Every structure is written in structure tokens, then in C-alpha cells.
Amino acid sequence: MREVVFGLIVLFCFTPWASPPVALALGLLLAQTLGNPFSTQAKKVTAKLLQYSVIGLGFGMNAHAAVQAGREGLLFTVASIAGTLVLGYLVGRWLGLGRRVVHLISCGTAICGGSAIAAVGPVLRAKDEEMSVALGTVFVLNAVALFAFPTIGHALAMTQNQFGLWCAIAIHDTSSVVGAATAYGDQALQVATTVKLARALWIIPVALGTALVFKQKGVKIKIPYFILGFVVAMLINTFVPAARPLGPLMVSLAKIGLTVTLFLIGAGLSMKVVKSVGPRPYLLGTVLWLVISMASLYVILQAV
């Protein structure tokens, strides 16, 4: 029964009626009721499917507009990453959490959610339970953001540019950033994807800094190479006219891939996973998320 329901929802994700928030909601519903019958396989597929979907979105981007969006978001990115890491350290000490858990949650909030945690964890030589706590915290807040941000954006009458920039700064994972921006509009999607992927490149310097601060030697840093694929797709779409007719098809496939990705993420968030995190990591993650969301929202509404 579980396998049949799982398969039917995946098929539904390919239809025009499916959207990222709906897919996430169906995944959460499945996780709390029948359960995910393919939890082990889903974890392996999710990361790859997200990466390929992001590359596909590049075929709908214009390089000139992306450079402008990236330039506009650079100052917000640097300030928010530095501020989040410092605030995370202070709040984490106040809550009495371990240094590694605090740093993982702070990096996930500051840069790009699960991808940042996956990259920084091995550098920290974090334990499996520490990784699970950080990932669980970030994924639950991601689910909240995907539903809440479009509603807030419409209530405040934010422009497409403002909302895309806010998503890229204030939502953790690339999947939820793209999902929320997709629900808001095509221009918001372009801005959000470009700024978020530029932000994801900060995984590299932050991971190097982590190795120095925590005095870790001989560790390998996981570089997000899929961002290069996104840039190549964007350049092809901009400078190779013959390839442009393929753009709408690739973007449509990418959006379907993203919808399936969010269903898989939701299906992995069972109540057991949520409860296993405990209240203090959630409190740290929530404080960081609310501060960066409200501060960036205020600045964007005033300056953009």
C-alpha cells in the first residue's frame, strides 16, 4: 500500500496541478501516516535530483540579468553570513549547545541549508547524531518557510525582485528557495536562484575558515560543482541562439524535478525525526532564522 501511494504521488508531481508547496505537503502527510517506504533510496536521489534541477533552471536564465542580480545581492550575502555565524555562536553558548552542533546549524542558516551542513560536517569531523540534529532543524524550518514566505510577500506587496532577493537570503535550502520563488513568479525565480547559488559558493571559504578555527588538519572540503553546471547552462541560453528553443523544455523538466525533490524531502520528515532533534537546537535555528528574515526584509523593503 505504501509503495503504491508513494508512486501515485510521484506521478502527480509530473502533472500541471502539482506545485512545490503541494508536493512538500503531500510528502509531510505521507511521512506522518503511512511512512516513506523508500527512505534510504530517497536520501541518495534527493541531492542529485536537486542538483540536476538547478542546472536545468540555468537554461531559463539570462547571464546579463544574473550578473546584475548577483551584484545587487553581494552586500546582503556577506553581511548576513557574517552576522548569522556570530549570532549563532553567541546564542548557542547561551543555550549550552555543543560547539559543533551550533556551528552546523549556523552554517546551514547562513549559507544554503543541508548542502552547507553536508560540506562543513566532515571538516568539523562531526558525529552522525550532530549532523542529524542540524539537518533536522534546518529541514523543518525550510518546510515552514516554503509555505509562509509567498503569503508574507503578497501581504507586503513585494516586487518580484524584492521577493527573490529575500528568499535567497532568508530561506535555508536551495530547494525551498526555488520552490517559494516559483510560487511567486518567474522574475522572482531568476533573482532567487542566481543570488542563492552565488551564496552557496561561500561554502568553500566558510569550510576553510572552519578548518582553521576548529584546528582540523587533513580534511577534504566538498565543493558544490553543480553550480558550475548552472553557470554553463545560463551561458548557453544567453550566447548560443540555436539552443534557446530548448530552454522552455529544460526549465519545465527542472521544475518537475524540483517538485519531486520537495516531495521526497517532506516524506523524510517523520514525527520521529522532528522529535529526535530536541527543543534547544530548534530554538537556536528559529532565533537565527527569524533575525535574518526580519532584518533582511526590513533592509530590502527600504533599499531595493
PDB file of C-alpha atoms in Angstrom:
ATOM      1  CA  MET A   1       0.000   0.000   0.000  1.00  0.00           C
ATOM      2  CA  ARG A   2       2.776   2.452   0.959  1.00  0.00           C
ATOM      3  CA  GLU A   3       4.651   1.794  -2.278  1.00  0.00           C
ATOM      4  CA  VAL A   4       1.509   2.373  -4.367  1.00  0.00           C
ATOM      5  CA  VAL A   5       0.672   5.664  -2.639  1.00  0.00           C
ATOM      6  CA  PHE A   6       4.288   6.802  -2.911  1.00  0.00           C
ATOM      7  CA  GLY A   7       4.319   6.024  -6.651  1.00  0.00           C
ATOM      8  CA  LEU A   8       0.994   7.780  -7.267  1.00  0.00           C
ATOM      9  CA  ILE A   9       2.231  10.964  -5.553  1.00  0.00           C
ATOM     10  CA  VAL A  10       5.436  10.930  -7.607  1.00  0.00           C
ATOM     11  CA  LEU A  11       3.313  10.633 -10.772  1.00  0.00           C
ATOM     12  CA  PHE A  12       1.122  13.505  -9.537  1.00  0.00           C
ATOM     13  CA  CYS A  13       4.271  15.668  -9.275  1.00  0.00           C
ATOM     14  CA  PHE A  14       4.573  15.432 -13.066  1.00  0.00           C
ATOM     15  CA  THR A  15       1.133  16.959 -13.616  1.00  0.00           C
ATOM     16  CA  PRO A  16       0.296  20.682 -14.023  1.00  0.00           C
ATOM     17  CA  TRP A  17      -1.721  20.593 -10.784  1.00  0.00           C
ATOM     18  CA  ALA A  18       1.346  19.889  -8.664  1.00  0.00           C
ATOM     19  CA  SER A  19       3.440  22.699  -7.178  1.00  0.00           C
ATOM     20  CA  PRO A  20       6.409  22.740  -4.767  1.00  0.00           C
ATOM     21  CA  PRO A  21       4.293  23.617  -1.674  1.00  0.00           C
ATOM     22  CA  VAL A  22       1.678  20.967  -2.554  1.00  0.00           C
ATOM     23  CA  ALA A  23       4.399  18.355  -3.122  1.00  0.00           C
ATOM     24  CA  LEU A  24       6.032  19.160   0.216  1.00  0.00           C
ATOM     25  CA  ALA A  25       2.664  18.981   1.983  1.00  0.00           C
ATOM     26  CA  LEU A  26       1.931  15.568   0.419  1.00  0.00           C
ATOM     27  CA  GLY A  27       5.371  14.344   1.486  1.00  0.00           C
ATOM     28  CA  LEU A  28       4.779  15.521   5.063  1.00  0.00           C
ATOM     29  CA  LEU A  29       1.339  13.857   5.070  1.00  0.00           C
ATOM     30  CA  LEU A  30       2.807  10.565   3.851  1.00  0.00           C
ATOM     31  CA  ALA A  31       5.591  10.718   6.459  1.00  0.00           C
ATOM     32  CA  GLN A  32       3.113  11.191   9.331  1.00  0.00           C
ATOM     33  CA  THR A  33       0.684   8.474   8.151  1.00  0.00           C
ATOM     34  CA  LEU A  34       1.884   5.518   6.068  1.00  0.00           C
ATOM     35  CA  GLY A  35       5.578   6.422   6.184  1.00  0.00           C
ATOM     36  CA  ASN A  36       8.171   6.576   3.402  1.00  0.00           C
ATOM     37  CA  PRO A  37       8.797   3.064   2.018  1.00  0.00           C
ATOM     38  CA  PHE A  38      11.960   4.169   0.217  1.00  0.00           C
ATOM     39  CA  SER A  39      13.622   6.368   2.855  1.00  0.00           C
ATOM     40  CA  THR A  40      17.168   5.089   2.247  1.00  0.00           C
ATOM     41  CA  GLN A  41      16.973   5.388  -1.534  1.00  0.00           C
ATOM     42  CA  ALA A  42      15.219   8.772  -1.330  1.00  0.00           C
ATOM     43  CA  LYS A  43      18.128  10.353   0.557  1.00  0.00           C
ATOM     44  CA  LYS A  44      20.504   9.381  -2.248  1.00  0.00           C
ATOM     45  CA  VAL A  45      18.184  10.519  -5.027  1.00  0.00           C
ATOM     46  CA  THR A  46      17.172  13.836  -3.450  1.00  0.00           C
ATOM     47  CA  ALA A  47      20.593  15.510  -3.559  1.00  0.00           C
ATOM     48  CA  LYS A  48      21.280  14.514  -7.175  1.00  0.00           C
ATOM     49  CA  LEU A  49      17.782  15.408  -8.373  1.00  0.00           C
ATOM     50  CA  LEU A  50      18.069  18.853  -6.798  1.00  0.00           C
ATOM     51  CA  GLN A  51      21.433  19.460  -8.453  1.00  0.00           C
ATOM     52  CA  TYR A  52      20.193  18.429 -11.906  1.00  0.00           C
ATOM     53  CA  SER A  53      17.063  20.565 -11.433  1.00  0.00           C
ATOM     54  CA  VAL A  54      19.152  23.625 -10.577  1.00  0.00           C
ATOM     55  CA  ILE A  55      21.290  23.069 -13.688  1.00  0.00           C
ATOM     56  CA  GLY A  56      18.099  22.823 -15.769  1.00  0.00           C
ATOM     57  CA  LEU A  57      16.870  26.146 -14.392  1.00  0.00           C
ATOM     58  CA  GLY A  58      20.017  27.718 -15.831  1.00  0.00           C
ATOM     59  CA  PHE A  59      18.560  27.261 -19.326  1.00  0.00           C
ATOM     60  CA  GLY A  60      15.903  29.829 -18.431  1.00  0.00           C
ATOM     61  CA  MET A  61      18.343  32.455 -17.150  1.00  0.00           C
ATOM     62  CA  ASN A  62      19.999  35.393 -18.865  1.00  0.00           C
ATOM     63  CA  ALA A  63      23.643  35.923 -17.935  1.00  0.00           C
ATOM     64  CA  HIS A  64      23.428  39.726 -18.024  1.00  0.00           C
ATOM     65  CA  ALA A  65      20.435  39.805 -15.670  1.00  0.00           C
ATOM     66  CA  ALA A  66      22.111  37.232 -13.430  1.00  0.00           C
ATOM     67  CA  VAL A  67      25.244  39.363 -13.068  1.00  0.00           C
ATOM     68  CA  GLN A  68      23.095  42.331 -12.081  1.00  0.00           C
ATOM     69  CA  ALA A  69      21.159  40.258  -9.530  1.00  0.00           C
ATOM     70  CA  GLY A  70      24.356  38.751  -8.132  1.00  0.00           C
ATOM     71  CA  ARG A  71      25.951  42.172  -7.777  1.00  0.00           C
ATOM     72  CA  GLU A  72      22.876  43.517  -6.007  1.00  0.00           C
ATOM     73  CA  GLY A  73      22.805  40.603  -3.588  1.00  0.00           C
ATOM     74  CA  LEU A  74      26.546  40.539  -2.779  1.00  0.00           C
ATOM     75  CA  LEU A  75      26.471  43.032   0.087  1.00  0.00           C
ATOM     76  CA  PHE A  76      23.376  41.385   1.602  1.00  0.00           C
ATOM     77  CA  THR A  77      25.099  37.997   1.317  1.00  0.00           C
ATOM     78  CA  VAL A  78      28.352  38.976   3.017  1.00  0.00           C
ATOM     79  CA  ALA A  79      26.631  40.877   5.848  1.00  0.00           C
ATOM     80  CA  SER A  80      24.043  38.167   6.523  1.00  0.00           C
ATOM     81  CA  ILE A  81      26.549  35.273   6.519  1.00  0.00           C
ATOM     82  CA  ALA A  82      28.942  37.027   8.906  1.00  0.00           C
ATOM     83  CA  GLY A  83      26.119  38.215  11.161  1.00  0.00           C
ATOM     84  CA  THR A  84      24.465  34.777  11.315  1.00  0.00           C
ATOM     85  CA  LEU A  85      27.686  32.958  12.240  1.00  0.00           C
ATOM     86  CA  VAL A  86      28.475  35.429  15.039  1.00  0.00           C
ATOM     87  CA  LEU A  87      24.905  35.457  16.381  1.00  0.00           C
ATOM     88  CA  GLY A  88      24.758  31.660  16.197  1.00  0.00           C
ATOM     89  CA  TYR A  89      27.901  31.354  18.302  1.00  0.00           C
ATOM     90  CA  LEU A  90      26.527  33.721  20.972  1.00  0.00           C
ATOM     91  CA  VAL A  91      23.018  32.212  21.136  1.00  0.00           C
ATOM     92  CA  GLY A  92      24.452  28.671  21.062  1.00  0.00           C
ATOM     93  CA  ARG A  93      26.663  29.398  24.070  1.00  0.00           C
ATOM     94  CA  TRP A  94      23.688  30.886  25.919  1.00  0.00           C
ATOM     95  CA  LEU A  95      21.649  27.730  25.213  1.00  0.00           C
ATOM     96  CA  GLY A  96      24.518  25.476  26.275  1.00  0.00           C
ATOM     97  CA  LEU A  97      24.702  23.574  22.981  1.00  0.00           C
ATOM     98  CA  GLY A  98      27.871  21.867  21.749  1.00  0.00           C
ATOM     99  CA  ARG A  99      30.184  23.897  19.502  1.00  0.00           C
ATOM    100  CA  ARG A 100      29.865  21.550  16.537  1.00  0.00           C
ATOM    101  CA  VAL A 101      26.050  21.482  16.563  1.00  0.00           C
ATOM    102  CA  VAL A 102      25.956  25.279  16.907  1.00  0.00           C
ATOM    103  CA  HIS A 103      28.362  25.767  14.007  1.00  0.00           C
ATOM    104  CA  LEU A 104      26.493  23.312  11.767  1.00  0.00           C
ATOM    105  CA  ILE A 105      23.106  24.983  12.373  1.00  0.00           C
ATOM    106  CA  SER A 106      24.668  28.434  11.936  1.00  0.00           C
ATOM    107  CA  CYS A 107      26.320  27.454   8.630  1.00  0.00           C
ATOM    108  CA  GLY A 108      23.095  25.862   7.391  1.00  0.00           C
ATOM    109  CA  THR A 109      21.171  29.041   8.187  1.00  0.00           C
ATOM    110  CA  ALA A 110      23.840  31.397   6.857  1.00  0.00           C
ATOM    111  CA  ILE A 111      24.612  29.735   3.518  1.00  0.00           C
ATOM    112  CA  CYS A 112      22.447  27.035   1.982  1.00  0.00           C
ATOM    113  CA  GLY A 113      20.916  24.633   4.470  1.00  0.00           C
ATOM    114  CA  GLY A 114      21.626  20.945   4.079  1.00  0.00           C
ATOM    115  CA  SER A 115      24.315  21.486   1.433  1.00  0.00           C
ATOM    116  CA  ALA A 116      26.352  23.667   3.781  1.00  0.00           C
ATOM    117  CA  ILE A 117      25.900  21.225   6.669  1.00  0.00           C
ATOM    118  CA  ALA A 118      26.964  18.317   4.438  1.00  0.00           C
ATOM    119  CA  ALA A 119      30.075  20.260   3.380  1.00  0.00           C
ATOM    120  CA  VAL A 120      31.101  21.601   6.793  1.00  0.00           C
ATOM    121  CA  GLY A 121      30.284  18.437   8.797  1.00  0.00           C
ATOM    122  CA  PRO A 122      33.256  16.365   7.574  1.00  0.00           C
ATOM    123  CA  VAL A 123      35.554  19.363   8.107  1.00  0.00           C
ATOM    124  CA  LEU A 124      34.385  19.517  11.738  1.00  0.00           C
ATOM    125  CA  ARG A 125      34.576  15.721  11.993  1.00  0.00           C
ATOM    126  CA  ALA A 126      31.019  15.982  13.313  1.00  0.00           C
ATOM    127  CA  LYS A 127      29.322  12.860  14.666  1.00  0.00           C
ATOM    128  CA  ASP A 128      26.311  11.339  12.915  1.00  0.00           C
ATOM    129  CA  GLU A 129      23.913  12.465  15.644  1.00  0.00           C
ATOM    130  CA  GLU A 130      25.248  16.041  15.421  1.00  0.00           C
ATOM    131  CA  MET A 131      24.693  16.036  11.657  1.00  0.00           C
ATOM    132  CA  SER A 132      21.182  14.628  12.117  1.00  0.00           C
ATOM    133  CA  VAL A 133      20.247  17.304  14.664  1.00  0.00           C
ATOM    134  CA  ALA A 134      21.463  20.122  12.404  1.00  0.00           C
ATOM    135  CA  LEU A 135      19.797  18.710   9.280  1.00  0.00           C
ATOM    136  CA  GLY A 136      16.522  18.040  11.097  1.00  0.00           C
ATOM    137  CA  THR A 137      16.414  21.606  12.431  1.00  0.00           C
ATOM    138  CA  VAL A 138      17.070  23.157   9.032  1.00  0.00           C
ATOM    139  CA  PHE A 139      14.648  20.922   7.114  1.00  0.00           C
ATOM    140  CA  VAL A 140      11.735  21.633   9.476  1.00  0.00           C
ATOM    141  CA  LEU A 141      12.285  25.408   9.213  1.00  0.00           C
ATOM    142  CA  ASN A 142      12.592  25.048   5.426  1.00  0.00           C
ATOM    143  CA  ALA A 143       9.144  23.488   5.303  1.00  0.00           C
ATOM    144  CA  VAL A 144       7.688  26.393   7.292  1.00  0.00           C
ATOM    145  CA  ALA A 145       9.406  28.962   5.051  1.00  0.00           C
ATOM    146  CA  LEU A 146       8.127  27.429   1.832  1.00  0.00           C
ATOM    147  CA  PHE A 147       4.517  27.985   2.934  1.00  0.00           C
ATOM    148  CA  ALA A 148       4.986  31.255   4.835  1.00  0.00           C
ATOM    149  CA  PHE A 149       7.179  33.367   2.549  1.00  0.00           C
ATOM    150  CA  PRO A 150       4.888  33.695  -0.521  1.00  0.00           C
ATOM    151  CA  THR A 151       1.975  34.645   1.765  1.00  0.00           C
ATOM    152  CA  ILE A 152       4.078  37.307   3.507  1.00  0.00           C
ATOM    153  CA  GLY A 153       5.411  38.580   0.177  1.00  0.00           C
ATOM    154  CA  HIS A 154       1.913  39.083  -1.228  1.00  0.00           C
ATOM    155  CA  ALA A 155       0.683  40.664   2.016  1.00  0.00           C
ATOM    156  CA  LEU A 156       3.500  43.232   1.849  1.00  0.00           C
ATOM    157  CA  ALA A 157       3.068  43.734  -1.926  1.00  0.00           C
ATOM    158  CA  MET A 158       6.742  42.929  -2.510  1.00  0.00           C
ATOM    159  CA  THR A 159       8.043  43.243  -6.063  1.00  0.00           C
ATOM    160  CA  GLN A 160       9.375  40.189  -7.888  1.00  0.00           C
ATOM    161  CA  ASN A 161      12.938  41.454  -7.405  1.00  0.00           C
ATOM    162  CA  GLN A 162      12.458  42.127  -3.694  1.00  0.00           C
ATOM    163  CA  PHE A 163      10.886  38.750  -3.025  1.00  0.00           C
ATOM    164  CA  GLY A 164      13.531  36.830  -4.988  1.00  0.00           C
ATOM    165  CA  LEU A 165      16.306  38.561  -3.073  1.00  0.00           C
ATOM    166  CA  TRP A 166      14.593  37.964   0.270  1.00  0.00           C
ATOM    167  CA  CYS A 167      14.089  34.253  -0.478  1.00  0.00           C
ATOM    168  CA  ALA A 168      17.747  33.790  -1.400  1.00  0.00           C
ATOM    169  CA  ILE A 169      18.930  35.399   1.828  1.00  0.00           C
ATOM    170  CA  ALA A 170      16.389  34.209   4.384  1.00  0.00           C
ATOM    171  CA  ILE A 171      15.462  30.631   3.350  1.00  0.00           C
ATOM    172  CA  HIS A 172      17.979  27.897   4.066  1.00  0.00           C
ATOM    173  CA  ASP A 173      17.912  25.235   1.336  1.00  0.00           C
ATOM    174  CA  THR A 174      18.119  25.901  -2.397  1.00  0.00           C
ATOM    175  CA  SER A 175      15.122  23.596  -2.926  1.00  0.00           C
ATOM    176  CA  SER A 176      12.834  25.686  -0.707  1.00  0.00           C
ATOM    177  CA  VAL A 177      14.226  28.962  -2.096  1.00  0.00           C
ATOM    178  CA  VAL A 178      13.384  27.898  -5.644  1.00  0.00           C
ATOM    179  CA  GLY A 179      10.041  26.442  -4.540  1.00  0.00           C
ATOM    180  CA  ALA A 180       8.923  29.650  -2.820  1.00  0.00           C
ATOM    181  CA  ALA A 181      10.174  31.854  -5.666  1.00  0.00           C
ATOM    182  CA  THR A 182       8.448  29.662  -8.256  1.00  0.00           C
ATOM    183  CA  ALA A 183       5.162  30.203  -6.436  1.00  0.00           C
ATOM    184  CA  TYR A 184       5.748  33.978  -6.551  1.00  0.00           C
ATOM    185  CA  GLY A 185       6.727  34.491 -10.184  1.00  0.00           C
ATOM    186  CA  ASP A 186       9.285  33.921 -12.962  1.00  0.00           C
ATOM    187  CA  GLN A 187      11.333  37.049 -12.253  1.00  0.00           C
ATOM    188  CA  ALA A 188      11.467  36.212  -8.540  1.00  0.00           C
ATOM    189  CA  LEU A 189      12.678  32.731  -9.510  1.00  0.00           C
ATOM    190  CA  GLN A 190      15.518  34.117 -11.628  1.00  0.00           C
ATOM    191  CA  VAL A 191      16.700  36.521  -8.933  1.00  0.00           C
ATOM    192  CA  ALA A 192      16.366  33.974  -6.131  1.00  0.00           C
ATOM    193  CA  THR A 193      18.212  31.199  -7.968  1.00  0.00           C
ATOM    194  CA  THR A 194      21.091  33.416  -9.049  1.00  0.00           C
ATOM    195  CA  VAL A 195      21.652  35.034  -5.654  1.00  0.00           C
ATOM    196  CA  LYS A 196      21.243  31.726  -3.773  1.00  0.00           C
ATOM    197  CA  LEU A 197      23.777  29.905  -5.931  1.00  0.00           C
ATOM    198  CA  ALA A 198      26.238  32.781  -5.593  1.00  0.00           C
ATOM    199  CA  ARG A 199      25.659  32.494  -1.852  1.00  0.00           C
ATOM    200  CA  ALA A 200      26.288  28.736  -1.976  1.00  0.00           C
ATOM    201  CA  LEU A 201      29.836  29.379  -3.218  1.00  0.00           C
ATOM    202  CA  TRP A 202      30.583  30.718   0.251  1.00  0.00           C
ATOM    203  CA  ILE A 203      30.621  27.080   1.374  1.00  0.00           C
ATOM    204  CA  ILE A 204      34.269  26.982   0.291  1.00  0.00           C
ATOM    205  CA  PRO A 205      35.700  29.921   2.312  1.00  0.00           C
ATOM    206  CA  VAL A 206      33.484  29.091   5.323  1.00  0.00           C
ATOM    207  CA  ALA A 207      34.661  25.459   5.268  1.00  0.00           C
ATOM    208  CA  LEU A 208      38.296  26.617   5.065  1.00  0.00           C
ATOM    209  CA  GLY A 209      37.693  29.021   7.943  1.00  0.00           C
ATOM    210  CA  THR A 210      36.050  26.208   9.928  1.00  0.00           C
ATOM    211  CA  ALA A 211      39.144  24.025   9.497  1.00  0.00           C
ATOM    212  CA  LEU A 212      41.319  26.853  10.836  1.00  0.00           C
ATOM    213  CA  VAL A 213      39.089  27.860  13.765  1.00  0.00           C
ATOM    214  CA  PHE A 214      38.482  24.282  14.896  1.00  0.00           C
ATOM    215  CA  LYS A 215      42.139  23.372  14.169  1.00  0.00           C
ATOM    216  CA  GLN A 216      41.304  20.452  11.901  1.00  0.00           C
ATOM    217  CA  LYS A 217      44.039  19.172   9.593  1.00  0.00           C
ATOM    218  CA  GLY A 218      43.967  16.853   6.602  1.00  0.00           C
ATOM    219  CA  VAL A 219      40.243  17.286   5.888  1.00  0.00           C
ATOM    220  CA  LYS A 220      38.598  17.401   2.460  1.00  0.00           C
ATOM    221  CA  ILE A 221      36.223  20.205   1.522  1.00  0.00           C
ATOM    222  CA  LYS A 222      33.166  19.313  -0.567  1.00  0.00           C
ATOM    223  CA  ILE A 223      32.877  21.807  -3.441  1.00  0.00           C
ATOM    224  CA  PRO A 224      29.391  22.353  -4.967  1.00  0.00           C
ATOM    225  CA  TYR A 225      30.352  21.646  -8.583  1.00  0.00           C
ATOM    226  CA  PHE A 226      26.739  21.658  -9.772  1.00  0.00           C
ATOM    227  CA  ILE A 227      26.854  25.466  -9.578  1.00  0.00           C
ATOM    228  CA  LEU A 228      29.318  25.362 -12.487  1.00  0.00           C
ATOM    229  CA  GLY A 229      26.718  23.379 -14.460  1.00  0.00           C
ATOM    230  CA  PHE A 230      24.127  26.062 -13.740  1.00  0.00           C
ATOM    231  CA  VAL A 231      26.508  28.784 -14.987  1.00  0.00           C
ATOM    232  CA  VAL A 232      27.293  26.827 -18.172  1.00  0.00           C
ATOM    233  CA  ALA A 233      23.563  26.303 -18.875  1.00  0.00           C
ATOM    234  CA  MET A 234      22.929  30.015 -18.340  1.00  0.00           C
ATOM    235  CA  LEU A 235      25.768  30.992 -20.699  1.00  0.00           C
ATOM    236  CA  ILE A 236      24.476  28.595 -23.371  1.00  0.00           C
ATOM    237  CA  ASN A 237      20.990  30.077 -23.098  1.00  0.00           C
ATOM    238  CA  THR A 238      22.374  33.625 -23.363  1.00  0.00           C
ATOM    239  CA  PHE A 239      25.058  33.317 -26.038  1.00  0.00           C
ATOM    240  CA  VAL A 240      24.011  30.295 -28.161  1.00  0.00           C
ATOM    241  CA  PRO A 241      20.822  31.304 -30.066  1.00  0.00           C
ATOM    242  CA  ALA A 242      20.397  27.844 -31.585  1.00  0.00           C
ATOM    243  CA  ALA A 243      19.983  26.352 -28.085  1.00  0.00           C
ATOM    244  CA  ARG A 244      17.304  28.775 -26.906  1.00  0.00           C
ATOM    245  CA  PRO A 245      14.311  26.742 -28.180  1.00  0.00           C
ATOM    246  CA  LEU A 246      15.377  24.005 -25.736  1.00  0.00           C
ATOM    247  CA  GLY A 247      15.184  26.442 -22.825  1.00  0.00           C
ATOM    248  CA  PRO A 248      11.446  26.151 -22.003  1.00  0.00           C
ATOM    249  CA  LEU A 249      11.600  22.343 -22.106  1.00  0.00           C
ATOM    250  CA  MET A 250      14.652  22.186 -19.827  1.00  0.00           C
ATOM    251  CA  VAL A 251      13.106  24.646 -17.376  1.00  0.00           C
ATOM    252  CA  SER A 252       9.832  22.683 -17.317  1.00  0.00           C
ATOM    253  CA  LEU A 253      11.719  19.453 -16.575  1.00  0.00           C
ATOM    254  CA  ALA A 254      13.753  21.253 -13.911  1.00  0.00           C
ATOM    255  CA  LYS A 255      10.598  22.492 -12.176  1.00  0.00           C
ATOM    256  CA  ILE A 256       9.161  18.958 -12.195  1.00  0.00           C
ATOM    257  CA  GLY A 257      12.435  17.691 -10.729  1.00  0.00           C
ATOM    258  CA  LEU A 258      12.252  20.329  -8.020  1.00  0.00           C
ATOM    259  CA  THR A 259       8.637  19.385  -7.223  1.00  0.00           C
ATOM    260  CA  VAL A 260       9.609  15.719  -6.839  1.00  0.00           C
ATOM    261  CA  THR A 261      12.610  16.767  -4.707  1.00  0.00           C
ATOM    262  CA  LEU A 262      10.398  18.643  -2.261  1.00  0.00           C
ATOM    263  CA  PHE A 263       8.024  15.688  -2.027  1.00  0.00           C
ATOM    264  CA  LEU A 264      10.981  13.439  -1.146  1.00  0.00           C
ATOM    265  CA  ILE A 265      12.208  15.930   1.466  1.00  0.00           C
ATOM    266  CA  GLY A 266       8.750  16.097   3.037  1.00  0.00           C
ATOM    267  CA  ALA A 267       8.441  12.308   3.027  1.00  0.00           C
ATOM    268  CA  GLY A 268      11.629  12.115   5.093  1.00  0.00           C
ATOM    269  CA  LEU A 269      10.361  14.436   7.856  1.00  0.00           C
ATOM    270  CA  SER A 270       8.516  11.984  10.062  1.00  0.00           C
ATOM    271  CA  MET A 271       7.435  12.973  13.568  1.00  0.00           C
ATOM    272  CA  LYS A 272      10.172  10.706  14.897  1.00  0.00           C
ATOM    273  CA  VAL A 273      12.775  12.799  13.077  1.00  0.00           C
ATOM    274  CA  VAL A 274      11.205  16.047  14.311  1.00  0.00           C
ATOM    275  CA  LYS A 275      11.082  14.894  17.960  1.00  0.00           C
ATOM    276  CA  SER A 276      14.621  13.490  17.902  1.00  0.00           C
ATOM    277  CA  VAL A 277      16.120  16.948  17.484  1.00  0.00           C
ATOM    278  CA  GLY A 278      15.026  18.303  20.858  1.00  0.00           C
ATOM    279  CA  PRO A 279      13.902  21.847  21.763  1.00  0.00           C
ATOM    280  CA  ARG A 280      17.233  23.697  22.108  1.00  0.00           C
ATOM    281  CA  PRO A 281      18.540  23.175  18.543  1.00  0.00           C
ATOM    282  CA  TYR A 282      15.116  24.216  17.209  1.00  0.00           C
ATOM    283  CA  LEU A 283      15.253  27.317  19.396  1.00  0.00           C
ATOM    284  CA  LEU A 284      18.706  28.212  18.068  1.00  0.00           C
ATOM    285  CA  GLY A 285      17.636  27.624  14.462  1.00  0.00           C
ATOM    286  CA  THR A 286      14.412  29.568  14.926  1.00  0.00           C
ATOM    287  CA  VAL A 287      16.138  32.571  16.534  1.00  0.00           C
ATOM    288  CA  LEU A 288      18.737  32.736  13.752  1.00  0.00           C
ATOM    289  CA  TRP A 289      16.097  32.319  11.056  1.00  0.00           C
ATOM    290  CA  LEU A 290      13.762  34.974  12.479  1.00  0.00           C
ATOM    291  CA  VAL A 291      16.579  37.502  12.940  1.00  0.00           C
ATOM    292  CA  ILE A 292      17.973  37.065   9.422  1.00  0.00           C
ATOM    293  CA  SER A 293      14.448  37.012   7.908  1.00  0.00           C
ATOM    294  CA  MET A 294      13.239  40.181   9.622  1.00  0.00           C
ATOM    295  CA  ALA A 295      16.494  42.110   9.268  1.00  0.00           C
ATOM    296  CA  SER A 296      16.877  41.298   5.566  1.00  0.00           C
ATOM    297  CA  LEU A 297      13.184  42.002   4.922  1.00  0.00           C
ATOM    298  CA  TYR A 298      13.472  45.461   6.501  1.00  0.00           C
ATOM    299  CA  VAL A 299      16.638  46.339   4.563  1.00  0.00           C
ATOM    300  CA  ILE A 300      15.247  45.045   1.244  1.00  0.00           C
ATOM    301  CA  LEU A 301      11.964  46.932   1.610  1.00  0.00           C
ATOM    302  CA  GLN A 302      13.882  50.129   2.385  1.00  0.00           C
ATOM    303  CA  ALA A 303      16.745  49.834  -0.129  1.00  0.00           C
ATOM    304  CA  VAL A 304      15.603  47.768  -3.134  1.00  0.00           C
TER     305      VAL A 304
END
